[in-house]
Amino acid sequence: MITRVALIGIIVENPDAVEHVNAILHEFGEWIIGRMGLPYRARKINIISVVVDAPQDIISQISGRIGRLTGVTAKIAYAKLPEDHA
């Protein structure tokens, strides 16, 4: 199975969505290397960085499901790894 390392950047503007974001991340926990959440109280948002090592379709599923939540944005940045890393 070929996996990729990626960073999923998540911005949560709707406080009611935080629980749903955490539920999705928990569901895909086996692929998560680490995560960091920062509450930005001055702007009333939460910023979450999630690092994963997973097949590309799994990474897309995580980002897509989170990004479809109301008041939540998710973007992916992929690491450029040599072809022989799997």
mmCIF file of the C-alpha atoms, coordinates in Angstrom:
data_MODEL
# 
_entry.id   MODEL 
# 
loop_
_atom_site.group_PDB 
_atom_site.id 
_atom_site.type_symbol 
_atom_site.label_atom_id 
_atom_site.label_alt_id 
_atom_site.label_comp_id 
_atom_site.label_asym_id 
_atom_site.label_entity_id 
_atom_site.label_seq_id 
_atom_site.pdbx_PDB_ins_code 
_atom_site.Cartn_x 
_atom_site.Cartn_y 
_atom_site.Cartn_z 
_atom_site.occupancy 
_atom_site.B_iso_or_equiv 
_atom_site.pdbx_formal_charge 
_atom_site.auth_seq_id 
_atom_site.auth_comp_id 
_atom_site.auth_asym_id 
_atom_site.auth_atom_id 
_atom_site.pdbx_PDB_model_num 
ATOM 1  C CA . MET A 1 1  ? 0.000   0.000  0.000  1.00 0.00 ? 1  MET A CA 1 
ATOM 2  C CA . ILE A 1 2  ? 1.426   3.356  -1.046 1.00 0.00 ? 2  ILE A CA 1 
ATOM 3  C CA . THR A 1 3  ? 0.992   6.118  1.509  1.00 0.00 ? 3  THR A CA 1 
ATOM 4  C CA . ARG A 1 4  ? 1.752   9.814  1.480  1.00 0.00 ? 4  ARG A CA 1 
ATOM 5  C CA . VAL A 1 5  ? 2.661   12.226 4.221  1.00 0.00 ? 5  VAL A CA 1 
ATOM 6  C CA . ALA A 1 6  ? 0.400   15.239 4.305  1.00 0.00 ? 6  ALA A CA 1 
ATOM 7  C CA . LEU A 1 7  ? -0.613  18.163 6.478  1.00 0.00 ? 7  LEU A CA 1 
ATOM 8  C CA . ILE A 1 8  ? -4.318  18.885 6.734  1.00 0.00 ? 8  ILE A CA 1 
ATOM 9  C CA . GLY A 1 9  ? -4.925  22.469 7.818  1.00 0.00 ? 9  GLY A CA 1 
ATOM 10 C CA . ILE A 1 10 ? -8.340  23.012 9.381  1.00 0.00 ? 10 ILE A CA 1 
ATOM 11 C CA . ILE A 1 11 ? -9.991  26.292 10.372 1.00 0.00 ? 11 ILE A CA 1 
ATOM 12 C CA . VAL A 1 12 ? -13.138 26.019 12.465 1.00 0.00 ? 12 VAL A CA 1 
ATOM 13 C CA . GLU A 1 13 ? -15.263 29.163 12.516 1.00 0.00 ? 13 GLU A CA 1 
ATOM 14 C CA . ASN A 1 14 ? -18.420 27.443 13.811 1.00 0.00 ? 14 ASN A CA 1 
ATOM 15 C CA . PRO A 1 15 ? -17.963 26.358 17.436 1.00 0.00 ? 15 PRO A CA 1 
ATOM 16 C CA . ASP A 1 16 ? -20.772 23.805 17.041 1.00 0.00 ? 16 ASP A CA 1 
ATOM 17 C CA . ALA A 1 17 ? -18.637 21.945 14.453 1.00 0.00 ? 17 ALA A CA 1 
ATOM 18 C CA . VAL A 1 18 ? -15.691 21.218 16.774 1.00 0.00 ? 18 VAL A CA 1 
ATOM 19 C CA . GLU A 1 19 ? -17.248 18.023 18.107 1.00 0.00 ? 19 GLU A CA 1 
ATOM 20 C CA . HIS A 1 20 ? -17.924 16.765 14.562 1.00 0.00 ? 20 HIS A CA 1 
ATOM 21 C CA . VAL A 1 21 ? -14.329 17.542 13.486 1.00 0.00 ? 21 VAL A CA 1 
ATOM 22 C CA . ASN A 1 22 ? -12.972 15.605 16.459 1.00 0.00 ? 22 ASN A CA 1 
ATOM 23 C CA . ALA A 1 23 ? -15.273 12.649 15.704 1.00 0.00 ? 23 ALA A CA 1 
ATOM 24 C CA . ILE A 1 24 ? -13.999 12.460 12.113 1.00 0.00 ? 24 ILE A CA 1 
ATOM 25 C CA . LEU A 1 25 ? -10.373 12.702 13.233 1.00 0.00 ? 25 LEU A CA 1 
ATOM 26 C CA . HIS A 1 26 ? -10.980 9.954  15.794 1.00 0.00 ? 26 HIS A CA 1 
ATOM 27 C CA . GLU A 1 27 ? -12.463 7.735  13.084 1.00 0.00 ? 27 GLU A CA 1 
ATOM 28 C CA . PHE A 1 28 ? -9.251  8.051  11.039 1.00 0.00 ? 28 PHE A CA 1 
ATOM 29 C CA . GLY A 1 29 ? -6.923  7.953  14.056 1.00 0.00 ? 29 GLY A CA 1 
ATOM 30 C CA . GLU A 1 30 ? -4.849  5.032  12.758 1.00 0.00 ? 30 GLU A CA 1 
ATOM 31 C CA . TRP A 1 31 ? -3.476  7.294  9.992  1.00 0.00 ? 31 TRP A CA 1 
ATOM 32 C CA . ILE A 1 32 ? -2.746  10.355 12.149 1.00 0.00 ? 32 ILE A CA 1 
ATOM 33 C CA . ILE A 1 33 ? 0.881   10.965 13.133 1.00 0.00 ? 33 ILE A CA 1 
ATOM 34 C CA . GLY A 1 34 ? 0.090   14.012 15.245 1.00 0.00 ? 34 GLY A CA 1 
ATOM 35 C CA . ARG A 1 35 ? -2.160  16.995 15.625 1.00 0.00 ? 35 ARG A CA 1 
ATOM 36 C CA . MET A 1 36 ? -2.041  20.439 17.162 1.00 0.00 ? 36 MET A CA 1 
ATOM 37 C CA . GLY A 1 37 ? -5.018  22.653 17.923 1.00 0.00 ? 37 GLY A CA 1 
ATOM 38 C CA . LEU A 1 38 ? -4.841  26.356 18.611 1.00 0.00 ? 38 LEU A CA 1 
ATOM 39 C CA . PRO A 1 39 ? -7.818  28.329 19.856 1.00 0.00 ? 39 PRO A CA 1 
ATOM 40 C CA . TYR A 1 40 ? -7.543  31.875 18.493 1.00 0.00 ? 40 TYR A CA 1 
ATOM 41 C CA . ARG A 1 41 ? -9.808  33.625 20.958 1.00 0.00 ? 41 ARG A CA 1 
ATOM 42 C CA . ALA A 1 42 ? -9.348  37.112 19.490 1.00 0.00 ? 42 ALA A CA 1 
ATOM 43 C CA . ARG A 1 43 ? -10.985 35.901 16.242 1.00 0.00 ? 43 ARG A CA 1 
ATOM 44 C CA . LYS A 1 44 ? -13.233 33.258 17.848 1.00 0.00 ? 44 LYS A CA 1 
ATOM 45 C CA . ILE A 1 45 ? -11.863 30.469 15.641 1.00 0.00 ? 45 ILE A CA 1 
ATOM 46 C CA . ASN A 1 46 ? -9.910  27.251 16.142 1.00 0.00 ? 46 ASN A CA 1 
ATOM 47 C CA . ILE A 1 47 ? -6.948  26.282 13.969 1.00 0.00 ? 47 ILE A CA 1 
ATOM 48 C CA . ILE A 1 48 ? -6.021  22.606 13.772 1.00 0.00 ? 48 ILE A CA 1 
ATOM 49 C CA . SER A 1 49 ? -2.990  21.056 12.048 1.00 0.00 ? 49 SER A CA 1 
ATOM 50 C CA . VAL A 1 50 ? -3.160  17.315 11.444 1.00 0.00 ? 50 VAL A CA 1 
ATOM 51 C CA . VAL A 1 51 ? -0.210  15.329 10.041 1.00 0.00 ? 51 VAL A CA 1 
ATOM 52 C CA . VAL A 1 52 ? -1.096  12.020 8.407  1.00 0.00 ? 52 VAL A CA 1 
ATOM 53 C CA . ASP A 1 53 ? 0.687   9.155  6.667  1.00 0.00 ? 53 ASP A CA 1 
ATOM 54 C CA . ALA A 1 54 ? -2.058  7.496  4.647  1.00 0.00 ? 54 ALA A CA 1 
ATOM 55 C CA . PRO A 1 55 ? -3.157  6.468  1.175  1.00 0.00 ? 55 PRO A CA 1 
ATOM 56 C CA . GLN A 1 56 ? -4.166  9.457  -0.898 1.00 0.00 ? 56 GLN A CA 1 
ATOM 57 C CA . ASP A 1 57 ? -7.842  8.438  -0.980 1.00 0.00 ? 57 ASP A CA 1 
ATOM 58 C CA . ILE A 1 58 ? -7.946  8.313  2.833  1.00 0.00 ? 58 ILE A CA 1 
ATOM 59 C CA . ILE A 1 59 ? -6.371  11.785 3.060  1.00 0.00 ? 59 ILE A CA 1 
ATOM 60 C CA . SER A 1 60 ? -8.977  13.090 0.613  1.00 0.00 ? 60 SER A CA 1 
ATOM 61 C CA . GLN A 1 61 ? -11.780 11.468 2.626  1.00 0.00 ? 61 GLN A CA 1 
ATOM 62 C CA . ILE A 1 62 ? -10.614 13.094 5.855  1.00 0.00 ? 62 ILE A CA 1 
ATOM 63 C CA . SER A 1 63 ? -10.269 16.539 4.311  1.00 0.00 ? 63 SER A CA 1 
ATOM 64 C CA . GLY A 1 64 ? -13.458 16.247 2.286  1.00 0.00 ? 64 GLY A CA 1 
ATOM 65 C CA . ARG A 1 65 ? -15.649 15.164 5.182  1.00 0.00 ? 65 ARG A CA 1 
ATOM 66 C CA . ILE A 1 66 ? -14.260 17.852 7.451  1.00 0.00 ? 66 ILE A CA 1 
ATOM 67 C CA . GLY A 1 67 ? -14.468 20.532 4.751  1.00 0.00 ? 67 GLY A CA 1 
ATOM 68 C CA . ARG A 1 68 ? -18.164 19.777 4.150  1.00 0.00 ? 68 ARG A CA 1 
ATOM 69 C CA . LEU A 1 69 ? -19.043 20.724 7.724  1.00 0.00 ? 69 LEU A CA 1 
ATOM 70 C CA . THR A 1 70 ? -20.728 24.109 8.057  1.00 0.00 ? 70 THR A CA 1 
ATOM 71 C CA . GLY A 1 71 ? -18.270 26.793 9.139  1.00 0.00 ? 71 GLY A CA 1 
ATOM 72 C CA . VAL A 1 72 ? -15.178 24.615 8.596  1.00 0.00 ? 72 VAL A CA 1 
ATOM 73 C CA . THR A 1 73 ? -12.417 24.867 5.975  1.00 0.00 ? 73 THR A CA 1 
ATOM 74 C CA . ALA A 1 74 ? -9.864  22.115 5.309  1.00 0.00 ? 74 ALA A CA 1 
ATOM 75 C CA . LYS A 1 75 ? -6.880  22.149 2.927  1.00 0.00 ? 75 LYS A CA 1 
ATOM 76 C CA . ILE A 1 76 ? -4.172  19.573 2.222  1.00 0.00 ? 76 ILE A CA 1 
ATOM 77 C CA . ALA A 1 77 ? -0.431  20.055 1.664  1.00 0.00 ? 77 ALA A CA 1 
ATOM 78 C CA . TYR A 1 78 ? 1.476   16.951 0.536  1.00 0.00 ? 78 TYR A CA 1 
ATOM 79 C CA . ALA A 1 79 ? 5.143   16.192 1.293  1.00 0.00 ? 79 ALA A CA 1 
ATOM 80 C CA . LYS A 1 80 ? 7.282   15.502 -1.756 1.00 0.00 ? 80 LYS A CA 1 
ATOM 81 C CA . LEU A 1 81 ? 8.774   12.096 -1.049 1.00 0.00 ? 81 LEU A CA 1 
ATOM 82 C CA . PRO A 1 82 ? 10.918  9.894  -3.292 1.00 0.00 ? 82 PRO A CA 1 
ATOM 83 C CA . GLU A 1 83 ? 8.971   7.175  -5.100 1.00 0.00 ? 83 GLU A CA 1 
ATOM 84 C CA . ASP A 1 84 ? 10.543  4.358  -3.066 1.00 0.00 ? 84 ASP A CA 1 
ATOM 85 C CA . HIS A 1 85 ? 8.889   5.479  0.212  1.00 0.00 ? 85 HIS A CA 1 
ATOM 86 C CA . ALA A 1 86 ? 5.807   3.362  0.788  1.00 0.00 ? 86 ALA A CA 1 
# 
